CSV table of C-alpha atoms in Angstrom, one decimal:
chain,number,residue,atom,x,y,z
A,146,MET,CA,0.0,30.6,0.5
A,147,VAL,CA,2.0,28.1,-1.6
A,148,GLU,CA,2.2,25.7,1.4
A,149,LYS,CA,-1.5,26.0,2.1
A,150,LEU,CA,-2.4,25.2,-1.6
A,151,ASP,CA,0.1,22.3,-1.5
A,152,ARG,CA,-1.6,20.9,1.6
A,153,LEU,CA,-5.1,21.3,0.1
A,154,TRP,CA,-3.9,19.5,-3.1
A,155,ARG,CA,-2.6,16.6,-1.0
A,156,ILE,CA,-5.8,16.3,0.9
A,157,PHE,CA,-7.7,16.1,-2.4
A,158,ALA,CA,-5.1,13.8,-3.9
A,159,THR,CA,-5.2,11.4,-0.9
A,160,GLY,CA,-9.0,11.2,-1.2
A,161,LEU,CA,-8.7,10.6,-4.9
A,162,SER,CA,-6.1,7.9,-4.3
A,163,PHE,CA,-8.3,6.0,-1.9
A,164,ALA,CA,-11.4,6.4,-4.2
A,165,THR,CA,-9.3,4.9,-7.0
A,166,PHE,CA,-8.1,2.1,-4.7
A,167,GLY,CA,-11.7,1.2,-3.8
A,168,LEU,CA,-12.9,1.3,-7.4
A,169,GLY,CA,-9.9,-0.8,-8.5
A,170,GLY,CA,-10.8,-3.5,-5.9
A,171,LEU,CA,-14.4,-3.5,-7.1
A,172,ALA,CA,-13.3,-3.8,-10.7
A,173,LEU,CA,-11.1,-6.8,-9.9
A,174,ARG,CA,-14.0,-8.4,-8.1
A,175,LEU,CA,-16.6,-7.8,-10.8
A,176,LEU,CA,-14.5,-8.1,-14.0
A,177,TYR,CA,-11.1,-9.7,-13.7
A,178,PHE,CA,-11.7,-12.5,-11.1
A,179,PRO,CA,-14.9,-13.8,-12.8
A,180,LEU,CA,-13.0,-14.0,-16.1
A,181,LEU,CA,-10.1,-15.7,-14.4
A,182,GLN,CA,-12.4,-18.4,-12.9
A,183,LEU,CA,-14.1,-18.8,-16.3
A,184,PHE,CA,-10.9,-19.3,-18.4
A,185,VAL,CA,-8.5,-20.8,-15.8
A,186,ARG,CA,-9.8,-24.1,-14.3
A,187,GLU,CA,-6.8,-25.1,-12.2
A,188,PRO,CA,-7.2,-23.7,-8.6
A,189,GLY,CA,-3.5,-23.2,-7.9
A,190,ARG,CA,-3.0,-21.3,-11.2
A,191,GLN,CA,-6.1,-19.2,-10.4
A,192,THR,CA,-4.6,-18.2,-7.1
A,193,ARG,CA,-1.2,-17.3,-8.6
A,194,LEU,CA,-2.7,-15.2,-11.3
A,195,ALA,CA,-5.0,-13.4,-8.8
A,196,ARG,CA,-2.1,-12.6,-6.5
A,197,LEU,CA,-0.1,-11.4,-9.5
A,198,ALA,CA,-3.0,-9.1,-10.4
A,199,VAL,CA,-3.2,-7.6,-6.9
A,200,HIS,CA,0.6,-7.2,-6.9
A,201,HIS,CA,0.5,-5.1,-10.1
A,202,SER,CA,-2.6,-3.2,-8.9
A,203,PHE,CA,-0.8,-2.2,-5.7
A,204,ARG,CA,2.3,-1.4,-7.6
A,205,PHE,CA,0.2,1.0,-9.8
A,206,PHE,CA,-1.4,2.5,-6.7
A,207,VAL,CA,1.9,3.3,-5.0
A,208,GLY,CA,3.2,4.9,-8.3
A,209,TYR,CA,-0.1,6.8,-8.6
A,210,MET,CA,0.2,8.2,-5.1
A,211,ARG,CA,3.8,9.3,-5.9
A,212,PHE,CA,2.7,10.9,-9.1
A,213,LEU,CA,0.0,12.9,-7.3
A,214,GLY,CA,2.6,14.1,-4.8
A,215,VAL,CA,1.1,12.3,-1.7
A,216,LEU,CA,4.3,10.4,-1.0
A,217,ARG,CA,7.9,9.7,-1.9
A,218,TYR,CA,9.9,6.5,-1.2
A,219,GLU,CA,13.3,4.8,-1.1
A,220,LEU,CA,13.8,1.1,-1.4
A,221,HIS,CA,16.8,-0.8,-0.1
A,222,GLY,CA,17.6,-4.5,-0.4
A,223,VAL,CA,14.4,-5.3,-2.3
A,224,GLU,CA,16.3,-7.9,-4.4
A,225,LYS,CA,16.2,-10.2,-1.3
A,226,LEU,CA,12.4,-10.5,-1.8
A,227,SER,CA,12.9,-12.3,-5.2
A,228,ARG,CA,13.4,-15.6,-3.3
A,229,SER,CA,10.6,-18.0,-2.6
A,230,GLY,CA,9.3,-19.4,0.7
A,231,LEU,CA,10.0,-16.3,2.8
A,232,LEU,CA,8.4,-15.3,6.2
A,233,ILE,CA,8.4,-11.5,5.9
A,234,LEU,CA,7.9,-9.6,9.1
A,235,SER,CA,7.6,-5.9,9.2
A,236,ASN,CA,6.8,-3.0,11.5
A,237,HIS,CA,3.5,-1.2,10.7
A,238,PRO,CA,3.5,2.6,11.0
A,239,THR,CA,0.9,3.5,8.3
A,240,LEU,CA,-2.3,2.3,6.6
A,241,ILE,CA,-0.6,1.5,3.3
A,242,ASP,CA,2.3,-0.6,4.5
A,243,VAL,CA,0.7,-3.8,3.2
A,244,VAL,CA,0.2,-2.1,-0.2
A,245,PHE,CA,3.9,-1.3,-0.4
A,246,LEU,CA,5.0,-4.8,0.6
A,247,VAL,CA,2.6,-6.6,-1.8
A,248,SER,CA,3.7,-4.3,-4.6
A,249,LEU,CA,7.2,-5.6,-4.0
A,250,VAL,CA,6.3,-9.3,-3.8
A,251,PRO,CA,4.6,-11.0,-6.8
A,252,ASN,CA,3.7,-14.2,-5.0
A,253,ALA,CA,2.7,-12.7,-1.7
A,254,ASP,CA,0.4,-14.4,0.8
A,255,CYS,CA,-0.9,-12.3,3.7
A,256,VAL,CA,-2.7,-12.6,7.0
A,257,VAL,CA,-5.6,-10.2,6.8
A,258,LYS,CA,-8.3,-9.1,9.3
A,259,ALA,CA,-11.5,-11.1,9.0
A,260,SER,CA,-13.5,-7.9,8.8
A,261,LEU,CA,-11.9,-7.1,5.4
A,262,ALA,CA,-13.4,-10.3,4.0
A,263,ASN,CA,-16.8,-8.6,4.2
A,264,ASN,CA,-15.7,-5.3,2.8
A,265,PRO,CA,-17.3,-4.8,-0.6
A,266,PHE,CA,-14.1,-3.4,-2.1
A,267,MET,CA,-11.7,-5.9,-0.6
A,268,ARG,CA,-13.9,-9.1,-0.5
A,269,GLY,CA,-13.2,-10.1,-4.1
A,270,PRO,CA,-9.4,-9.8,-4.0
A,271,ILE,CA,-9.1,-11.5,-0.6
A,272,ARG,CA,-11.2,-14.5,-1.7
A,273,ALA,CA,-9.5,-14.8,-5.1
A,274,THR,CA,-6.0,-14.7,-3.7
A,275,ARG,CA,-6.9,-17.0,-0.8
A,276,TYR,CA,-5.2,-14.8,1.7
A,277,LEU,CA,-5.3,-16.1,5.2
A,278,CYS,CA,-7.9,-14.6,7.6
A,279,ASN,CA,-7.0,-14.1,11.3
A,280,ASP,CA,-10.2,-15.7,12.5
A,281,SER,CA,-9.2,-19.3,11.8
A,282,GLY,CA,-8.1,-19.9,15.4
A,283,PRO,CA,-5.4,-22.3,16.3
A,284,GLY,CA,-5.2,-23.6,12.8
A,285,LEU,CA,-3.9,-20.3,11.5
A,286,VAL,CA,-0.3,-21.0,12.6
A,287,GLN,CA,-0.2,-24.3,10.7
A,288,ASP,CA,-1.8,-22.6,7.7
A,289,CYS,CA,0.9,-20.0,7.7
A,290,ILE,CA,3.6,-22.6,8.0
A,291,ALA,CA,2.1,-24.6,5.1
A,292,SER,CA,2.0,-21.4,3.0
A,293,VAL,CA,5.7,-20.7,3.5
A,294,LYS,CA,6.7,-24.3,2.9
A,295,ALA,CA,4.7,-24.3,-0.3
A,296,GLY,CA,6.9,-21.5,-1.6
A,297,ASN,CA,4.7,-18.5,-0.9
A,298,ASN,CA,6.2,-15.3,0.6
A,299,LEU,CA,4.0,-14.7,3.7
A,300,ILE,CA,3.8,-11.1,4.9
A,301,ILE,CA,2.9,-10.6,8.5
A,302,PHE,CA,2.9,-7.5,10.8
A,303,PRO,CA,3.8,-8.9,14.2
A,304,GLU,CA,2.0,-6.0,16.0
A,305,GLY,CA,-1.3,-7.0,14.4
A,306,THR,CA,-2.2,-3.4,13.9
A,307,ARG,CA,-0.6,-0.1,13.2
A,308,THR,CA,2.0,1.2,15.7
A,309,PRO,CA,0.5,3.8,18.0
A,310,VAL,CA,1.9,7.3,17.4
A,311,HIS,CA,2.4,7.7,21.1
A,312,GLY,CA,3.4,4.7,23.0
A,313,PRO,CA,5.7,1.6,22.7
A,314,MET,CA,5.6,-1.0,20.0
A,315,GLN,CA,3.7,-4.1,21.2
A,316,LEU,CA,4.2,-7.4,19.3
A,317,GLN,CA,1.9,-10.3,19.3
A,318,ARG,CA,3.3,-13.9,19.5
A,319,GLY,CA,1.7,-15.3,16.4
A,320,ALA,CA,4.6,-14.4,14.0
A,321,ALA,CA,7.2,-15.9,16.4
A,322,ASN,CA,5.1,-19.1,16.8
A,323,ILE,CA,5.1,-19.5,13.0
A,324,ALA,CA,8.9,-19.0,12.9
A,325,VAL,CA,9.6,-21.4,15.8
A,326,ARG,CA,7.2,-24.1,14.9
A,327,GLY,CA,8.1,-24.0,11.1
A,328,PRO,CA,10.9,-23.6,11.6
A,329,CYS,CA,11.1,-20.6,9.2
A,330,ASP,CA,13.9,-18.1,9.0
A,331,ILE,CA,12.7,-14.5,9.2
A,332,THR,CA,13.1,-11.9,6.5
A,333,PRO,CA,12.7,-8.6,8.4
A,334,VAL,CA,11.5,-5.4,6.7
A,335,THR,CA,11.7,-2.0,8.4
A,336,ILE,CA,9.5,0.9,7.3
A,337,ARG,CA,10.2,4.4,8.3
A,338,VAL,CA,8.0,7.4,7.4
A,339,ALA,CA,8.7,11.0,7.9
A,340,PRO,CA,6.7,13.0,8.3
A,341,LEU,CA,4.1,10.5,9.7
A,342,GLY,CA,0.7,10.2,8.1
A,343,LEU,CA,-2.1,7.6,7.7
A,344,THR,CA,-1.2,6.5,11.2
A,345,LYS,CA,-3.4,4.7,13.8
A,346,GLY,CA,-6.2,7.0,14.9
A,347,THR,CA,-5.5,9.6,12.3
A,348,PRO,CA,-8.1,10.3,9.6
A,349,TRP,CA,-6.8,10.2,6.1
A,350,TRP,CA,-7.6,13.9,5.4
A,351,ARG,CA,-5.2,15.0,8.2
A,352,VAL,CA,-2.2,15.1,5.9
A,353,PRO,CA,1.3,15.9,7.2
A,354,PRO,CA,2.8,19.3,6.4
A,355,LYS,CA,5.0,17.7,3.6
A,356,PRO,CA,4.6,14.6,1.5
A,357,MET,CA,5.3,11.4,3.4
A,358,HIS,CA,8.7,10.0,2.7
A,359,PHE,CA,8.9,6.2,3.1
A,360,ILE,CA,12.2,4.4,3.6
A,361,ILE,CA,11.7,0.7,3.2
A,362,ARG,CA,14.7,-1.6,3.9
A,363,VAL,CA,14.8,-5.4,3.5
A,364,GLU,CA,17.3,-6.5,6.1
A,365,ASP,CA,19.4,-9.7,6.3
A,366,ASP,CA,17.5,-12.8,7.3
A,367,ILE,CA,17.2,-13.7,11.0
A,368,PRO,CA,17.9,-17.5,11.2
A,369,VAL,CA,15.5,-19.6,13.2
A,370,SER,CA,16.6,-23.2,14.0
A,371,SER,CA,14.5,-26.2,15.0
A,372,LYS,CA,16.7,-26.2,18.1
A,373,ASP,CA,14.9,-23.0,19.2
A,374,ALA,CA,11.8,-25.2,19.8
A,375,ASP,CA,13.7,-28.4,20.8
A,376,ALA,CA,15.6,-26.6,23.6
A,377,GLY,CA,12.3,-26.2,25.5
A,378,ASP,CA,8.6,-25.9,24.9
A,379,ALA,CA,7.6,-24.0,21.7
A,380,ALA,CA,5.6,-21.4,23.6
A,381,LYS,CA,8.6,-20.4,25.7
A,382,ALA,CA,10.8,-20.3,22.5
A,383,ALA,CA,8.1,-18.1,20.8
A,384,ARG,CA,8.1,-15.7,23.8
A,385,HIS,CA,11.8,-15.4,23.6
A,386,LEU,CA,11.8,-14.8,19.9
A,387,THR,CA,9.0,-12.2,20.3
A,388,THR,CA,11.3,-10.3,22.7
A,389,ARG,CA,14.2,-10.5,20.2
A,390,LEU,CA,12.0,-9.2,17.4
A,391,HIS,CA,10.7,-6.3,19.6
A,392,ASP,CA,14.3,-5.3,20.4
A,393,TYR,CA,15.3,-5.7,16.7
A,394,PHE,CA,12.5,-3.6,15.2
A,395,SER,CA,12.9,-0.9,17.9
A,396,ARG,CA,16.7,-0.7,17.4
A,397,GLU,CA,16.3,-0.6,13.6
A,398,ASN,CA,13.7,2.1,13.7
A,399,GLN,CA,15.9,4.2,16.0
A,400,GLY,CA,18.9,3.7,13.7
A,401,HIS,CA,16.9,4.8,10.6
A,402,ALA,CA,15.6,7.8,12.4
A,403,GLY,CA,19.1,8.9,13.1
A,404,ALA,CA,20.3,8.4,9.5
């Protein structure tokens, strides 16, 4: 009976969390960002303050979900994210991975799905923060490189979508292209969740039997030299790096699962 009541509470708390998230995004769009544009005229400062607002909002949201008993988490090596100009690559097991990462990075830039730019709850934050949309074609790689070189910490999920619960991890080459053509060293982040929830193809109300426990580790940088591109064509170097990243994230995930 206690377990059943706990699960019912977490279903309610998860729905409440996402309702709060949506209302928070709407409040930022209708209240904070218009005031920011009114009182801050310099575009660069507008962007920095908008990103800082999203950072603190996501930080509140993660703490709110923990307070409600939806999840628990451990953080390891987060101090490495205090640097500037990072290319942060992470695996992507759940719906709220980007929320976790942005909550840890005050000056985050992100590559987001173009469909989110038309979402009434997310449109305001995405436009105000000038996050990069994945519909900009070949210019996206150069935009990402420019963002990192400008000192932003760019967060990318190389899979492009959440990892399937059943089936192998499949990485796209976009992140490797950015690293090779930059060149940009990679700051890898591994996310492990047990029990799994909010996964690809799983509705939010299908909560796991216990609160999700996140283990987020910021690993040591993976150096990427300009020689990686000079040794051959950049496309070949990106394919090779994508294979390395696939092996890396698969190995790290297995290691954390056995910990």
